[in-house]
Amino acid sequence: LQPPGTGSRGRSGDLKPEEIVRLEEDRVVLLDQRRLPDEEVELECRSAAEVAEAIRAMAVRGAPAIGIAAAYGYALAAERGEDLDEAAAVLLASRPTAVNLAWAIAELRKADDPRACAREIHLQEIDRCRRMAEHAAGLVEPGARPLTHCNTGGLATGGYGTALGAIRAAFAQSLVEHVLVTETRPLLQGGRLTAWELDRVGIPSSVIADSAAGSFMGRGEVTHVFTGADRIAANGDTANKIGTYALAVLAAHHEIPFYIVAPSSTVDLATPTGAEIPIEERDPSEVTPRFPARNPAFDVTPAALIGAIVTEAGVHRAPYEESLSRPTPAGAAR
Amino acid sequence: LQPPGTGSRGRSGDLKPEEIVRLEEDRVVLLDQRRLPDEEVELECRSAAEVAEAIRAMAVRGAPAIGIAAAYGYALAAERGEDLDEAAAVLLASRPTAVNLAWAIAELRKADDPRACAREIHLQEIDRCRRMAEHAAGLVEPGARPLTHCNTGGLATGGYGTALGAIRAAFAQSLVEHVLVTETRPLLQGGRLTAWELDRVGIPSSVIADSAAGSFMGRGEVTHVFTGADRIAANGDTANKIGTYALAVLAAHHEIPFYIVAPSSTVDLATPTGAEIPIEERDPSEVTPRFPARNPAFDVTPAALIGAIVTEAGVHRAPYEESLSRPTPAGAAR
């Protein structure tokens, strides 16, 4: 990872990995995503429990970034001499849906050098992002007007991004004209974070209300839908931010390709189908503090609605039971 | 209309029509819907231009309520000796999509006694609501868990409501268990106004993010979708609050009946299809003040996705060209 203050990768304005999350001598430091874009404030976590609380409260969110933050939190706990069973348990309990968290903790528990292992996980996730983005960009034709949901950029992954990385790679190849960003209620990860990231790197975009996505599809203003994933079951069923399922149904209705872009750390072959993925219900007051509300944070999109799942290994097509279980999918270059 | 302070209709907490909008001696007074549910504040409009501004700024909204407010505004203009061509023009220009506005102004321009005509329009809209609600309740089976979008209650209609009136009538017949209310971004008419109205009359409900509607349908938690309308074309294509189209597509995907409930004043036989309905684009800063955004206020749901259009005359079924042009639809009782 580059030290703070040195040149960013490529375009000015691109977020540096260490700006998003890093392990210092005695603390995990992360950009508090709850306060973006209005304020760029760092949050310091001095124990595994504080990292877990930052994840629970969504100061850091996005499946890969959660895994990275948890890895740094576990490494911090190891160096501080915390009870590591307890540290692992508190980190694992912070959010239930994203599988990257469990994956990262399992990697750390095997490691001789937790700090080096956590940094390696961070670097590998960024490398995976760049590789999956190149694969996914191959699915895009010139003049593309993709729609994306939630935030799957550098903030969500520790650098570069999954679905947003794919859009960035396609834009760099002059394939993308404009990006529609669903604001992603209740916490507005699209309207706050994705719009901010696209603005920083100069990609033309417009934020829309989540409810408007279908209408823009009906008007012919959406050529592709790209989203990330919080957990992908062995059969391809994919849990992702609430609203993803509706976008997949709407995309199918309009015959618009719908693609998932996520690292292999998000694929959970131990979960056979989406029915077995736990769906987090968050505090209803995030929706409205005044009236009764329901606030599922995720939904499950059935594999049948997914045109392709793109990982760093390539472009996985149905039947996903087969393509996800192979190290390199057939026809990766489409 | 009942004078302020006298008994409300039925349940305690029901909004009285004159609380929503009324014409006093020298002003139109309306409950400022922008400030609900936090504050119940009245807005006073002392000219047609001030009424038009209240409509434009959505202090009063909902197609029938816009028509009623415009009628009172025109009557006020007539009594004040305003230039009535100008008064009509400024009211008509306030919002483009709802046809009730044009309909109400046309009624007023023919009237000998504008004040009496405006009151009559208000009373008639409430009477229409009660009749369409009874027709629509006939579409509901016991144990219903309807979903509704935006606000179509008394606030939207001058009293009782259209789609929400239907749900109220069905609830009164013990047919409704629970109502899901989409919050309806960007202005939250569902989360602020519909939730408030349902709370006042004691109907169990939960607010959800707009993006969650598809997920709740997929879980089997939605039995019917009821929405209002801002303009219904002769062929049944229906303009309504942004997000209605997506709900109709999602309902069709899940084989959930999707019904429009609206007065005949919302049917515009002079508009052949939805393609001819003007769609208002509102200030993008309503979505986000910080980044580029798109903010269409309405969308058009094609007739093919609409299971029935319920007016005060009865239950209209496809083909709508025929059923909407008849005074009383065949098979009104389903």
XYZ file of C-alpha atoms in Angstrom, chain A residues 8-17 20 126 129-130 132-134 136-137 140 146 148 151-176 179 193-194 196-204 226 261:
62
model
C -2.836 8.358 -6.228
C -3.285 5.760 -8.936
C -4.041 7.326 -12.301
C -6.619 10.112 -12.259
C -6.422 12.827 -9.692
C -9.167 12.406 -7.149
C -9.017 8.627 -7.026
C -9.253 7.331 -3.484
C -6.080 5.748 -2.175
C -6.503 2.368 -0.476
C -10.189 4.023 2.991
C -7.793 -4.506 -4.916
C -11.157 -5.750 -8.332
C -8.895 -4.723 -11.194
C -12.803 -8.570 -12.430
C -13.268 -5.060 -13.808
C -11.359 -5.977 -16.952
C -16.679 -7.183 -16.811
C -15.715 -4.365 -19.170
C -20.017 -3.653 -22.352
C -25.134 1.421 -17.083
C -25.668 0.707 -10.597
C -21.848 1.666 -3.501
C -19.436 -0.824 -4.972
C -16.528 1.532 -5.459
C -13.251 1.877 -3.647
C -15.057 2.638 -0.418
C -16.762 -0.752 -0.544
C -13.689 -2.762 -1.442
C -10.661 -1.018 0.003
C -9.828 0.365 -3.437
C -11.089 0.549 -7.040
C -14.384 -1.297 -6.670
C -16.365 -4.255 -7.990
C -19.417 -3.226 -10.055
C -18.231 0.375 -9.980
C -14.753 -0.812 -10.872
C -16.260 -2.536 -13.914
C -17.945 0.712 -14.904
C -14.679 2.594 -14.360
C -12.751 0.125 -16.513
C -15.371 0.339 -19.255
C -15.337 4.140 -19.042
C -11.543 4.105 -19.370
C -12.059 2.152 -22.601
C -14.484 4.884 -23.805
C -17.396 2.470 -23.667
C -19.542 4.323 -21.101
C -23.984 6.200 -15.291
C -20.873 7.500 -1.835
C -21.133 6.322 -5.442
C -19.000 11.147 -4.737
C -16.626 8.535 -6.127
C -17.789 9.047 -9.714
C -17.475 12.794 -9.284
C -13.911 12.432 -8.014
C -12.845 10.440 -11.062
C -14.835 12.514 -13.568
C -17.346 9.967 -14.841
C -20.670 11.587 -15.879
C -24.125 -3.801 -12.653
C -19.449 -8.207 -10.090
